[in-house]
Short mmCIF file of C-alpha atoms in Angstrom, two decimals:
data_model
loop_
_atom_site.label_atom_id
_atom_site.label_comp_id
_atom_site.label_asym_id
_atom_site.label_seq_id
_atom_site.Cartn_x
_atom_site.Cartn_y
_atom_site.Cartn_z
CA MET A 29 51.80 58.70 70.20
CA GLU A 30 54.29 58.31 67.34
CA ILE A 31 52.84 58.19 63.82
CA GLU A 32 54.55 57.01 60.62
CA ARG A 33 52.87 57.29 57.22
CA ILE A 34 54.03 54.26 55.21
CA ASN A 35 52.23 55.04 51.96
CA ASP A 36 48.90 56.37 50.69
CA ASN A 37 47.00 53.43 52.14
CA THR A 38 49.04 52.37 55.17
CA VAL A 39 49.90 54.08 58.41
CA LYS A 40 51.79 52.77 61.43
CA PHE A 41 51.66 54.24 64.90
CA TYR A 42 53.10 53.43 68.31
CA ILE A 43 51.39 54.20 71.61
CA SER A 44 52.98 53.55 75.00
CA TYR A 45 51.04 51.92 77.83
CA LEU A 46 51.57 55.14 79.81
CA ASP A 47 49.82 57.08 77.04
CA VAL A 48 47.05 54.47 76.99
CA GLU A 49 46.49 54.94 80.73
CA GLU A 50 46.58 58.73 80.41
CA ARG A 51 43.74 58.40 77.89
CA GLY A 52 41.66 56.67 80.54
CA PHE A 53 42.17 53.01 79.56
CA SER A 54 43.84 50.09 81.34
CA ARG A 55 45.90 47.30 79.74
CA ASP A 56 43.28 44.70 80.62
CA GLU A 57 40.56 46.79 78.98
CA ILE A 58 42.33 47.14 75.65
CA TRP A 59 43.14 43.42 75.47
CA PHE A 60 40.00 41.82 76.87
CA ASN A 61 37.20 44.38 76.48
CA ARG A 62 36.27 44.74 72.83
CA ASP A 63 34.20 47.89 73.34
CA LYS A 64 37.08 49.61 75.13
CA SER A 65 39.66 48.45 72.58
CA GLU A 66 37.52 49.79 69.73
CA GLU A 67 36.97 53.06 71.58
CA LEU A 68 40.72 53.48 72.01
CA PHE A 69 41.32 52.52 68.38
CA TRP A 70 38.93 55.13 67.01
CA GLU A 71 40.34 57.76 69.35
CA MET A 72 43.84 57.01 68.02
CA MET A 73 42.61 56.98 64.42
CA ASP A 74 41.10 60.45 64.89
CA GLU A 75 44.53 61.65 65.95
CA VAL A 76 46.17 59.83 63.02
CA ASN A 77 43.72 61.45 60.64
CA GLU A 78 44.54 64.91 61.98
CA GLU A 79 48.32 64.52 62.03
CA ALA A 80 48.92 62.22 59.06
CA ASP A 81 45.88 63.10 56.94
CA PHE A 82 44.86 59.44 56.77
CA VAL A 83 41.18 59.36 55.80
CA MET A 84 39.26 56.28 56.97
CA GLU A 85 37.35 55.03 53.95
CA GLY A 86 36.25 51.45 53.39
CA PRO A 87 37.34 48.39 55.38
CA LEU A 88 40.49 48.72 57.47
CA TRP A 89 43.00 45.87 57.85
CA ILE A 90 44.63 46.03 61.27
CA GLN A 91 47.72 44.43 62.80
CA VAL A 92 48.47 45.05 66.48
CA GLN A 93 51.82 44.04 67.93
CA ALA A 94 52.46 44.08 71.70
CA MET A 95 55.79 45.67 72.61
CA ASP A 96 57.47 45.80 76.02
CA LYS A 97 56.23 49.32 76.73
CA GLY A 98 53.35 49.78 74.36
CA LEU A 99 51.52 48.80 71.18
CA GLU A 100 52.53 49.09 67.53
CA VAL A 101 49.53 49.27 65.23
CA THR A 102 49.60 48.98 61.43
CA VAL A 103 46.44 50.03 59.59
CA THR A 104 45.93 49.55 55.87
CA ARG A 105 42.97 51.00 54.03
CA ALA A 106 41.67 48.21 51.79
CA GLN A 107 40.99 49.26 48.22
CA MET A 108 37.85 48.06 46.50
CA THR A 109 37.56 47.08 42.85
CA LYS A 110 35.11 48.88 40.59
CA ASP A 111 32.36 46.37 41.37
CA GLY A 112 32.81 47.18 45.05
CA GLN A 113 33.14 43.53 45.98
CA LYS A 114 36.75 42.43 45.98
CA LEU A 115 39.56 43.76 48.17
CA ASP A 116 42.94 44.24 46.59
CA LEU A 117 44.72 42.53 49.48
CA PRO A 118 46.17 39.07 48.76
CA ASP A 119 43.94 36.07 49.43
CA ASP A 120 46.81 33.93 50.65
CA ILE A 121 47.55 34.38 54.37
CA GLU A 122 51.30 34.04 53.81
CA GLU A 123 51.20 36.84 51.26
CA ARG A 124 49.33 38.98 53.76
CA ARG A 125 52.04 38.25 56.34
CA LYS A 126 54.66 39.42 53.86
CA MET A 127 52.70 42.61 53.34
CA PHE A 128 52.49 43.42 57.03
CA GLY A 129 55.70 41.80 58.23
CA SER A 130 56.31 38.56 60.10
CA ASP A 131 55.13 39.68 63.55
CA ASP A 132 52.59 37.25 64.96
CA THR A 133 51.58 38.94 68.19
CA ILE A 134 48.08 40.18 67.54
CA ALA A 135 45.58 41.61 69.99
CA PRO A 136 42.96 38.95 70.83
CA ASP A 137 40.06 41.24 70.01
CA PHE A 138 41.32 42.16 66.55
CA ASP A 139 40.80 39.33 64.08
CA GLU A 140 44.07 38.94 62.21
CA PHE A 141 43.94 40.53 58.77
CA GLU A 142 40.17 40.70 58.74
CA PRO A 143 38.23 43.91 58.01
CA VAL A 144 37.18 44.40 61.63
CA PHE A 145 36.12 48.00 61.12
CA ASP A 146 34.11 48.86 58.04
CA GLU A 147 33.63 52.59 57.56
CA HIS A 148 30.63 51.87 55.32
CA ALA A 149 28.93 50.13 58.24
CA ILE A 150 30.13 52.54 60.94
CA LYS A 151 29.54 56.04 59.63
CA LYS A 152 31.16 58.67 61.77
CA LEU A 153 28.53 61.27 62.52
CA GLU A 154 29.95 62.48 65.84
CA TYR A 155 32.60 65.14 66.39
CA THR A 156 34.23 66.89 69.34
CA PHE A 157 35.61 70.43 69.54
CA ILE A 158 37.70 72.11 72.23
CA PHE A 159 37.43 75.72 73.45
CA SER A 160 38.28 77.90 76.46
CA GLU A 161 35.14 79.87 77.33
CA ILE A 162 31.47 79.05 76.78
CA GLU A 163 30.86 82.57 75.45
CA GLU A 164 32.94 81.58 72.41
CA LEU A 165 29.99 79.48 71.25
CA VAL A 166 27.46 82.34 71.11
CA PRO A 167 28.10 83.44 67.47
CA LEU A 168 28.24 79.79 66.39
CA ALA A 169 25.00 78.99 68.20
CA ARG A 170 23.29 81.96 66.56
CA ARG A 171 24.44 80.85 63.14
CA LEU A 172 23.13 77.31 63.66
CA GLU A 173 20.09 78.26 65.74
CA TYR A 174 17.57 76.44 63.53
CA VAL A 175 19.72 73.47 62.54
CA PRO A 176 18.75 70.18 64.29
CA ILE A 177 22.12 69.07 65.65
CA GLU A 178 22.47 67.17 68.92
CA SER A 179 25.03 68.89 71.12
CA ALA A 180 26.55 68.60 74.59
CA ILE A 181 29.18 70.54 76.53
CA TYR A 182 31.60 69.07 79.07
CA HIS A 183 34.37 70.56 81.20
CA PHE A 184 37.49 68.41 81.38
CA GLU A 185 41.07 69.21 82.42
CA ASN A 186 40.52 72.98 82.45
CA LYS A 187 39.02 73.02 78.96
CA TYR A 188 35.52 72.93 77.53
CA TYR A 189 34.45 70.41 74.91
CA LEU A 190 31.52 70.60 72.54
CA HIS A 191 30.32 67.22 71.30
CA ILE A 192 27.97 67.18 68.34
CA SER A 193 26.20 64.37 66.54
CA PHE A 194 24.23 64.29 63.31
CA ASP A 195 21.22 62.18 62.48
CA GLU A 196 21.93 60.40 59.19
CA LEU A 197 18.19 60.43 58.46
CA LEU A 198 18.06 64.22 58.74
CA HIS A 199 21.46 65.15 57.33
CA THR A 200 23.12 64.14 54.10
CA GLU A 201 26.89 63.72 53.83
CA ASP A 202 27.03 67.16 52.21
CA ASP A 203 25.09 68.61 55.14
CA VAL A 204 27.59 67.12 57.59
CA LYS A 205 30.54 68.51 55.63
CA ASN A 206 28.98 71.95 55.37
CA TYR A 207 28.06 72.16 59.05
CA ASN A 208 31.46 70.85 60.10
CA SER A 209 33.12 73.58 58.05
CA ILE A 210 31.07 76.11 60.04
CA PHE A 211 32.16 74.57 63.34
CA ALA A 212 35.76 74.67 62.14
CA GLU A 213 35.49 78.43 61.57
CA TYR A 214 34.96 78.95 65.29
CA LEU A 215 36.46 75.96 67.08
CA GLN A 216 39.37 73.53 66.97
CA GLY A 217 38.67 69.81 66.59
CA SER A 218 39.66 67.37 69.33
CA PRO A 219 40.32 63.61 69.21
CA ILE A 220 38.80 63.07 72.66
CA THR A 221 35.76 60.78 72.64
CA ILE A 222 32.34 61.34 74.18
CA HIS A 223 32.88 58.19 76.26
CA ARG A 224 35.88 59.75 77.97
CA LEU A 225 34.05 63.02 78.52
CA GLU A 226 31.06 61.25 80.02
CA GLU A 227 33.26 59.21 82.33
CA TYR A 228 35.81 61.80 83.44
CA GLY A 229 34.39 65.20 82.51
CA THR A 230 31.84 67.46 84.19
CA PRO A 231 28.65 67.94 82.16
CA ILE A 232 27.61 71.56 81.58
CA PHE A 233 24.78 70.85 79.14
CA LYS A 234 24.19 67.17 78.37
CA GLU A 235 21.76 67.98 75.57
CA ASP A 236 20.64 70.95 73.46
CA ALA A 237 23.92 72.65 74.34
CA LEU A 238 23.82 75.24 71.55
CA SER A 239 20.26 76.24 72.40
CA ASN A 240 21.16 76.55 76.06
CA VAL A 241 24.20 78.67 75.23
CA LEU A 242 21.95 81.13 73.40
CA HIS A 243 19.42 81.10 76.24
CA TYR A 244 21.90 81.69 79.07
CA PHE A 245 24.77 83.53 77.38
CA GLY A 246 23.30 85.07 74.23
#
């Protein structure tokens, strides 16, 4: 996937259909299955965030253009006014077209220039990490032994993946940041989604993974 940072609030990336298929999606799915298209979008945005340091905050304005061999996606992070009500994007549709260019080919499942994905409504509380051997998790599991974090381990393409999820009722945003910093001390983050792991990976521990690591390997 090719990524181009346009400015502080806009990023453009290109993904080939071959890359789409290698990620476990078909062309029909990304055009006609909204759940699949959103899953692919968030997977790509995780990669964009890692490589281009583009933090997803607030509503996102999305333009998707179909190319001969892939998709070109432009994402702009809408800025809110101090009252939190008004977006700083132009109200006039023609002005919006000037902002994004004149391309009119838009994916059917993405409403043109509408805030389809609102980060305030969809809070990301799930993360995936990649590692080589399960024993690598033992010191991490010991450190977080009494922390209520949902966890699962999958084996996929000769690597292991730890998927964790936080309960927003139990954990504050500061909790999530602090615990994620601990995970980052031991493991490397991965853009792969739990949906792909569940569909194509082999489950090692589908729940209570950290506790099971301590029980069997600690």
